[in-house]
Short mmCIF file of C-alpha atoms and ligand atoms in Angstrom, two decimals:
data_model
loop_
_atom_site.label_atom_id
_atom_site.label_comp_id
_atom_site.label_asym_id
_atom_site.label_seq_id
_atom_site.Cartn_x
_atom_site.Cartn_y
_atom_site.Cartn_z
CA MET D 1153 90.68 -75.88 66.25
CA THR D 1154 88.99 -75.83 62.85
CA GLY D 1155 85.63 -75.61 64.61
CA PHE D 1156 86.79 -72.65 66.63
CA LYS D 1157 88.19 -70.97 63.52
CA THR D 1158 84.91 -71.48 61.68
CA ILE D 1159 82.96 -70.05 64.61
CA SER D 1160 85.26 -67.06 64.97
CA ARG D 1161 85.15 -66.46 61.22
CA VAL D 1162 81.34 -66.58 61.32
CA CYS D 1163 81.46 -64.22 64.30
CA ILE D 1164 83.67 -61.79 62.43
CA VAL D 1165 81.38 -61.86 59.40
CA VAL D 1166 78.32 -61.36 61.61
CA MET D 1167 80.06 -58.56 63.49
CA ALA D 1168 81.04 -56.92 60.21
CA ILE D 1169 77.45 -57.06 58.98
CA VAL D 1170 76.16 -55.64 62.27
CA LEU D 1171 78.83 -52.93 62.17
CA LEU D 1172 77.98 -52.11 58.58
CA ALA D 1173 74.31 -51.99 59.44
CA CYS D 1174 75.03 -49.68 62.36
CA THR D 1175 77.59 -47.38 60.81
CA GLY D 1176 76.68 -47.56 57.13
CA LYS D 1177 74.79 -44.66 55.59
CA PRO D 1178 71.05 -45.35 55.15
CA LYS D 1179 70.24 -47.06 51.87
CA PRO D 1180 69.32 -44.57 49.14
CA VAL D 1181 65.99 -45.26 47.49
CA ALA D 1182 65.10 -44.70 43.88
CA VAL D 1183 62.79 -41.79 43.21
CA THR D 1184 59.79 -43.18 41.35
CA THR D 1185 56.96 -41.42 39.48
CA GLU D 1186 57.47 -37.69 39.21
CA VAL D 1187 54.84 -35.51 40.87
CA ASP D 1188 53.37 -32.29 39.48
CA TYR D 1189 54.15 -29.31 41.62
CA THR D 1190 53.06 -25.67 41.70
CA PRO D 1191 54.36 -23.52 44.57
CA ALA D 1192 51.74 -22.84 47.26
CA PRO D 1193 50.28 -19.30 47.32
CA LEU D 1194 51.02 -18.94 51.06
CA THR D 1195 54.02 -18.81 53.35
CA PHE D 1196 54.16 -20.92 56.49
CA SER D 1197 55.29 -18.76 59.42
CA GLU D 1198 57.92 -20.49 61.53
CA ASP D 1199 57.66 -17.61 64.04
CA SER D 1200 53.98 -18.33 64.51
CA ALA D 1201 54.63 -22.07 64.85
CA TYR D 1202 57.39 -21.37 67.37
CA ASN D 1203 54.95 -19.32 69.45
CA TYR D 1204 52.49 -22.22 69.42
CA VAL D 1205 55.23 -24.48 70.81
CA ALA D 1206 56.01 -21.90 73.51
CA LYS D 1207 52.34 -21.58 74.40
CA GLN D 1208 51.93 -25.34 74.83
CA CYS D 1209 55.04 -25.45 77.05
CA SER D 1210 53.74 -22.57 79.15
CA PHE D 1211 51.05 -24.83 80.62
CA GLY D 1212 53.72 -27.15 82.03
CA PRO D 1213 54.35 -30.78 81.02
CA ARG D 1214 51.23 -32.17 79.33
CA THR D 1215 51.33 -35.48 81.13
CA MET D 1216 48.25 -37.66 81.44
CA ASN D 1217 45.77 -36.58 84.16
CA SER D 1218 47.63 -33.33 84.87
CA GLN D 1219 45.97 -29.93 84.99
CA ALA D 1220 48.45 -28.66 82.39
CA HIS D 1221 47.26 -31.44 80.07
CA GLN D 1222 43.62 -30.48 80.50
CA LEU D 1223 44.20 -26.75 80.09
CA CYS D 1224 46.46 -27.18 77.07
CA GLY D 1225 43.96 -29.54 75.45
CA ASP D 1226 41.28 -26.89 75.90
CA TRP D 1227 43.62 -24.28 74.38
CA ILE D 1228 44.44 -26.49 71.36
CA ALA D 1229 40.73 -27.14 70.71
CA ALA D 1230 39.84 -23.44 71.15
CA THR D 1231 42.65 -22.33 68.83
CA PHE D 1232 41.59 -24.63 65.99
CA LYS D 1233 38.02 -23.33 66.51
CA ARG D 1234 39.24 -19.74 66.34
CA PHE D 1235 40.71 -20.57 62.91
CA GLY D 1236 37.26 -21.63 61.74
CA LEU D 1237 37.60 -25.39 62.00
CA ALA D 1238 34.98 -27.81 63.34
CA VAL D 1239 36.50 -29.33 66.48
CA GLN D 1240 35.58 -32.46 68.37
CA SER D 1241 37.18 -34.31 71.26
CA GLN D 1242 37.16 -38.06 71.58
CA TYR D 1243 37.46 -39.14 75.21
CA ALA D 1244 38.29 -42.62 76.44
CA ASP D 1245 39.32 -44.28 79.68
CA GLU D 1246 42.47 -46.34 79.43
CA ARG D 1247 45.31 -47.63 81.57
CA LEU D 1248 49.03 -47.09 81.23
CA HIS D 1249 51.37 -50.08 81.35
CA ASP D 1250 51.97 -49.40 85.06
CA GLY D 1251 48.23 -49.62 85.76
CA THR D 1252 47.61 -45.88 86.11
CA LYS D 1253 44.08 -44.98 85.03
CA ILE D 1254 44.05 -42.23 82.44
CA ARG D 1255 41.41 -40.21 80.65
CA MET D 1256 42.52 -39.78 77.04
CA ARG D 1257 41.41 -37.03 74.73
CA ASN D 1258 42.07 -37.15 71.00
CA ILE D 1259 41.28 -33.77 69.45
CA ILE D 1260 40.07 -33.66 65.84
CA ALA D 1261 39.81 -30.35 63.96
CA SER D 1262 38.21 -30.41 60.51
CA TYR D 1263 38.60 -28.02 57.62
CA TYR D 1264 35.80 -28.31 55.03
CA PRO D 1265 34.02 -30.93 57.18
CA ASP D 1266 31.46 -31.81 54.49
CA ALA D 1267 33.97 -32.77 51.82
CA LYS D 1268 34.00 -36.47 51.02
CA LYS D 1269 37.54 -36.44 49.69
CA ARG D 1270 39.80 -35.94 52.74
CA ILE D 1271 43.29 -36.33 54.09
CA PHE D 1272 44.60 -35.89 57.61
CA ILE D 1273 47.67 -34.56 59.34
CA SER D 1274 48.34 -35.77 62.87
CA GLY D 1275 50.71 -35.62 65.80
CA HIS D 1276 50.60 -36.34 69.51
CA TRP D 1277 49.92 -33.61 72.03
CA ASP D 1278 50.78 -35.30 75.34
CA SER D 1279 54.27 -35.08 76.77
CA ARG D 1280 56.35 -37.78 78.40
CA PRO D 1281 56.03 -38.09 82.20
CA TRP D 1282 59.65 -39.24 82.62
CA ALA D 1283 62.92 -37.75 81.36
CA ASP D 1284 64.28 -41.27 81.32
CA ASN D 1285 66.80 -40.65 78.56
CA ASP D 1286 68.46 -37.80 80.44
CA ASP D 1287 72.18 -38.15 81.23
CA ASP D 1288 71.32 -37.11 84.78
CA GLU D 1289 69.68 -40.09 86.43
CA SER D 1290 68.12 -37.89 89.10
CA LYS D 1291 65.90 -36.50 86.32
CA HIS D 1292 64.51 -39.87 85.21
CA GLN D 1293 61.24 -39.39 87.09
CA THR D 1294 60.79 -35.76 86.01
CA PRO D 1295 58.15 -34.95 83.37
CA ILE D 1296 59.36 -33.19 80.21
CA ASP D 1297 58.05 -30.08 78.47
CA GLY D 1298 58.00 -31.98 75.19
CA ALA D 1299 58.61 -28.87 73.13
CA ASN D 1300 59.88 -30.97 70.25
CA ASP D 1301 58.35 -34.31 71.25
CA GLY D 1302 54.68 -33.44 71.05
CA GLY D 1303 54.69 -29.64 70.90
CA SER D 1304 56.29 -29.22 67.47
CA GLY D 1305 53.84 -31.35 65.49
CA ILE D 1306 50.82 -29.66 67.08
CA ALA D 1307 52.38 -26.23 66.46
CA VAL D 1308 52.84 -27.02 62.76
CA MET D 1309 49.22 -28.18 62.52
CA LEU D 1310 47.92 -25.02 64.22
CA GLU D 1311 49.90 -22.82 61.86
CA LEU D 1312 48.59 -24.81 58.88
CA ALA D 1313 45.05 -24.26 60.16
CA ARG D 1314 45.75 -20.53 60.44
CA GLN D 1315 47.05 -20.51 56.85
CA LEU D 1316 43.94 -22.35 55.65
CA GLN D 1317 41.79 -19.69 57.24
CA ILE D 1318 43.79 -17.01 55.40
CA ALA D 1319 43.23 -18.91 52.15
CA ALA D 1320 39.50 -19.20 52.86
CA LEU D 1321 39.20 -15.47 53.58
CA CYS D 1322 41.33 -14.26 50.69
CA ASP D 1323 39.59 -13.73 47.32
CA THR D 1324 42.77 -14.18 45.30
CA ILE D 1325 43.70 -17.54 46.78
CA ALA D 1326 42.00 -20.77 45.77
CA ALA D 1327 41.64 -22.65 49.07
CA PRO D 1328 42.21 -26.43 48.94
CA ALA D 1329 39.09 -28.19 47.65
CA ILE D 1330 39.60 -31.26 49.81
CA GLY D 1331 38.70 -31.83 53.44
CA ILE D 1332 41.60 -31.74 55.88
CA ASP D 1333 41.53 -33.11 59.41
CA PHE D 1334 44.09 -32.30 62.05
CA ILE D 1335 44.18 -35.16 64.53
CA CYS D 1336 45.91 -34.58 67.86
CA TRP D 1337 46.65 -37.94 69.48
CA ASP D 1338 46.76 -38.31 73.20
CA ALA D 1339 48.77 -40.75 75.34
CA GLU D 1340 51.45 -41.46 72.78
CA ASP D 1341 54.41 -40.95 75.00
CA ALA D 1342 53.83 -42.77 78.29
CA GLY D 1343 55.13 -46.09 76.98
CA THR D 1344 57.45 -48.53 78.74
CA HIS D 1345 59.98 -47.08 80.99
CA GLY D 1346 62.28 -50.09 81.07
CA ARG D 1347 61.75 -53.13 78.88
CA PHE D 1348 60.30 -51.99 75.54
CA SER D 1349 56.76 -53.00 74.66
CA ALA D 1350 55.28 -51.48 71.50
CA SER D 1351 51.68 -51.83 72.67
CA THR D 1352 52.25 -49.45 75.62
CA TRP D 1353 52.91 -46.50 73.30
CA CYS D 1354 50.48 -44.61 71.07
CA LEU D 1355 47.35 -45.35 73.13
CA GLY D 1356 45.32 -42.51 71.59
CA SER D 1357 45.93 -43.59 68.01
CA GLN D 1358 45.37 -47.25 68.96
CA TYR D 1359 42.00 -46.31 70.39
CA TRP D 1360 41.11 -44.17 67.36
CA ALA D 1361 42.09 -46.96 64.97
CA LYS D 1362 39.33 -49.05 66.59
CA HIS D 1363 36.84 -46.19 67.04
CA ARG D 1364 37.21 -43.59 64.31
CA HIS D 1365 35.68 -40.23 65.22
CA THR D 1366 33.03 -40.63 62.51
CA ASP D 1367 31.66 -43.96 61.31
CA ASP D 1368 32.25 -43.50 57.62
CA TYR D 1369 35.62 -41.76 57.91
CA ALA D 1370 37.71 -42.84 54.92
CA PRO D 1371 40.51 -40.37 54.21
CA LEU D 1372 42.81 -40.96 51.24
CA TYR D 1373 45.83 -40.95 53.51
CA GLY D 1374 47.37 -39.47 56.64
CA ILE D 1375 50.65 -37.78 57.52
CA ASN D 1376 51.91 -38.02 61.10
CA LEU D 1377 54.37 -35.45 62.42
CA ASP D 1378 56.69 -36.29 65.31
CA MET D 1379 59.66 -34.27 66.58
CA VAL D 1380 59.72 -31.78 63.74
CA GLY D 1381 61.27 -28.84 65.59
CA SER D 1382 64.83 -29.61 66.72
CA ALA D 1383 68.17 -28.48 65.28
CA ASN D 1384 70.33 -30.79 63.09
CA THR D 1385 67.24 -32.78 62.25
CA VAL D 1386 66.48 -34.70 59.08
CA PHE D 1387 63.71 -37.04 57.94
CA TYR D 1388 64.16 -40.45 56.36
CA ARG D 1389 61.65 -42.57 54.49
CA GLU D 1390 60.43 -44.66 57.41
CA VAL D 1391 59.92 -48.42 57.01
CA VAL D 1392 56.22 -48.85 57.94
CA SER D 1393 55.33 -45.78 55.87
CA MET D 1394 57.13 -47.33 52.89
CA GLN D 1395 55.25 -50.60 53.38
CA TYR D 1396 51.75 -49.12 53.68
CA ALA D 1397 51.95 -45.78 51.88
CA PRO D 1398 54.92 -45.68 49.48
CA THR D 1399 53.21 -43.32 47.03
CA VAL D 1400 52.49 -40.83 49.83
CA VAL D 1401 56.11 -40.96 51.01
CA ASN D 1402 57.29 -40.49 47.45
CA ARG D 1403 54.94 -37.57 46.93
CA VAL D 1404 55.86 -35.76 50.16
CA TRP D 1405 59.61 -36.25 49.74
CA GLN D 1406 59.49 -35.07 46.13
CA ILE D 1407 57.42 -32.01 46.97
CA ALA D 1408 59.84 -31.20 49.81
CA ARG D 1409 62.76 -31.36 47.40
CA LYS D 1410 60.99 -29.20 44.82
CA ALA D 1411 60.10 -26.64 47.50
CA GLY D 1412 63.78 -26.40 48.47
CA TYR D 1413 63.83 -28.63 51.55
CA GLY D 1414 65.69 -31.60 50.10
CA LYS D 1415 68.43 -31.30 52.69
CA TYR D 1416 65.86 -32.12 55.39
CA PHE D 1417 63.90 -34.80 53.54
CA ILE D 1418 66.54 -37.38 52.71
CA ASP D 1419 65.88 -39.82 49.86
CA ALA D 1420 66.98 -42.81 51.87
CA GLU D 1421 65.27 -45.44 53.96
CA GLY D 1422 65.31 -44.91 57.72
CA ALA D 1423 64.56 -47.25 60.62
CA GLU D 1424 61.21 -48.77 61.51
CA MET D 1425 59.32 -46.68 64.05
CA THR D 1426 56.79 -47.49 66.72
CA ASP D 1427 54.63 -44.42 66.30
CA ASP D 1428 51.04 -43.24 65.81
CA HIS D 1429 51.02 -44.06 62.08
CA VAL D 1430 51.30 -47.81 62.80
CA PRO D 1431 47.82 -48.44 64.27
CA VAL D 1432 46.37 -46.19 61.55
CA CYS D 1433 48.07 -48.17 58.76
CA ARG D 1434 47.02 -51.48 60.31
CA SER D 1435 43.42 -50.26 60.44
CA GLY D 1436 43.43 -49.77 56.67
CA ILE D 1437 44.32 -46.10 56.16
CA PRO D 1438 47.72 -45.45 54.54
CA CYS D 1439 49.66 -43.13 56.86
CA ILE D 1440 53.26 -41.97 56.82
CA ASP D 1441 55.47 -40.82 59.67
CA ILE D 1442 57.64 -37.74 59.38
CA ILE D 1443 59.85 -38.26 62.41
CA GLY D 1444 62.95 -36.26 63.29
CA ILE D 1445 66.34 -37.96 63.35
CA ASP D 1446 69.61 -36.36 64.43
CA GLU D 1447 71.60 -35.77 61.30
CA GLU D 1448 74.98 -36.64 62.85
CA GLN D 1449 74.12 -39.44 65.28
CA GLY D 1450 71.36 -41.08 63.24
CA THR D 1451 69.39 -41.39 66.49
CA PHE D 1452 66.36 -39.53 67.79
CA PRO D 1453 67.06 -35.82 68.35
CA LEU D 1454 69.58 -35.33 71.18
CA THR D 1455 67.02 -33.80 73.56
CA TRP D 1456 64.70 -36.80 73.14
CA HIS D 1457 63.14 -37.78 76.49
CA THR D 1458 65.44 -35.41 78.38
CA ILE D 1459 64.60 -32.29 80.37
CA ASP D 1460 66.32 -30.33 77.59
CA ASP D 1461 63.37 -30.96 75.30
CA ASN D 1462 62.15 -27.44 75.99
CA ILE D 1463 61.51 -24.24 74.07
CA ASP D 1464 65.21 -23.24 74.19
CA ASN D 1465 65.99 -26.13 71.87
CA ILE D 1466 63.36 -25.43 69.25
CA PHE D 1467 64.87 -24.51 65.90
CA LYS D 1468 62.68 -22.45 63.60
CA PRO D 1469 64.20 -23.57 60.26
CA THR D 1470 63.13 -27.17 60.93
CA LEU D 1471 59.56 -26.06 61.74
CA LYS D 1472 59.63 -24.06 58.51
CA ALA D 1473 60.90 -26.97 56.36
CA VAL D 1474 58.17 -29.29 57.58
CA GLY D 1475 55.42 -26.68 57.74
CA GLN D 1476 56.03 -25.27 54.29
CA THR D 1477 56.29 -28.79 52.85
CA MET D 1478 52.89 -29.63 54.39
CA LEU D 1479 51.41 -26.44 52.96
CA GLU D 1480 52.76 -27.40 49.52
CA VAL D 1481 51.20 -30.84 49.89
CA LEU D 1482 47.83 -29.33 50.84
CA PHE D 1483 47.87 -26.96 47.85
CA ASN D 1484 49.03 -29.59 45.35
C1 AHN Y 1768 59.62 -45.01 70.66
O1 AHN Y 1768 60.11 -44.17 71.36
C2 AHN Y 1768 59.62 -46.41 71.11
N1 AHN Y 1768 59.10 -44.80 69.48
C3 AHN Y 1768 59.02 -43.51 68.91
C4 AHN Y 1768 57.73 -42.94 69.26
C5 AHN Y 1768 57.97 -41.69 69.97
C6 AHN Y 1768 58.25 -41.53 71.28
N2 AHN Y 1768 57.94 -40.54 69.41
C7 AHN Y 1768 58.19 -39.65 70.30
N3 AHN Y 1768 58.39 -40.22 71.45
ZN1 ZN Y 1769 58.59 -39.31 73.06
#
């Protein structure tokens, strides 16, 4: 009897802790060292970014080995080139967890390629081949457009590149004096479809972490963007980012707040993510992950890995909040 009581009491305590952990608001974190901040001399266009999402979706789902994937990759590379950046593609042969042979293509676009002092912004450009989180089970084998999951991060990077070209061409604007690389990861989103296995995700960034696109590449830090274009979306200070790059997280979140986007960039710790920043951090470059979370559910955005992750569910104010914050970071 006593034994049973003890066990049930332990169970209740454990359940209470689990419940608290699940339902409790994320832990607030203390804001450390203040950062200097001067508003950027340029305005990020959320309309332009939105159009870049739409364009990517127009090719069809950018799943590995598809024609849409190849054509969209060519368009991404050509667009960065059109904005005056030096573009290279890193190809590699790999296999998905189900054995499918794939040809990966990481696309790297460099602003001020000769600068020694550099940072990078990244995001994945492939889209998931299965809508396996859709309520409708008949859709679980259908590829997704990945407007938010994939498309949004690339769209923000393209618009940043366009803004950098404006800065470079405009006499009255001092363009950033650091090198900036935009890294488009491939094969992020074809991970386990069933039992979760971290190593089956983020194949492009895993490959790059072992084979950087230039031998002596040593950026100060990286910022990865993932699902930055849905409605009701906020960003928490992600666990791995806080472990490997706390000063970068602090800097970005503070700049966001000063630029007026504090309601998107929440000063609280979020969950630990399996994402493209992880292999980068483990390879010795501090990298943070700005990853969208549904503000009410505390989960991934509601269209995540569903067929509803399409252009109709892209929300310009979220693109603006992230894009303008990145522009402020580049100019500060
Ligand atoms: C997982 O889904 C396991 N991790 C988040 C990485 C991701 C997938 N981002 C977008 N899709
Ligand atoms: Zn995904």
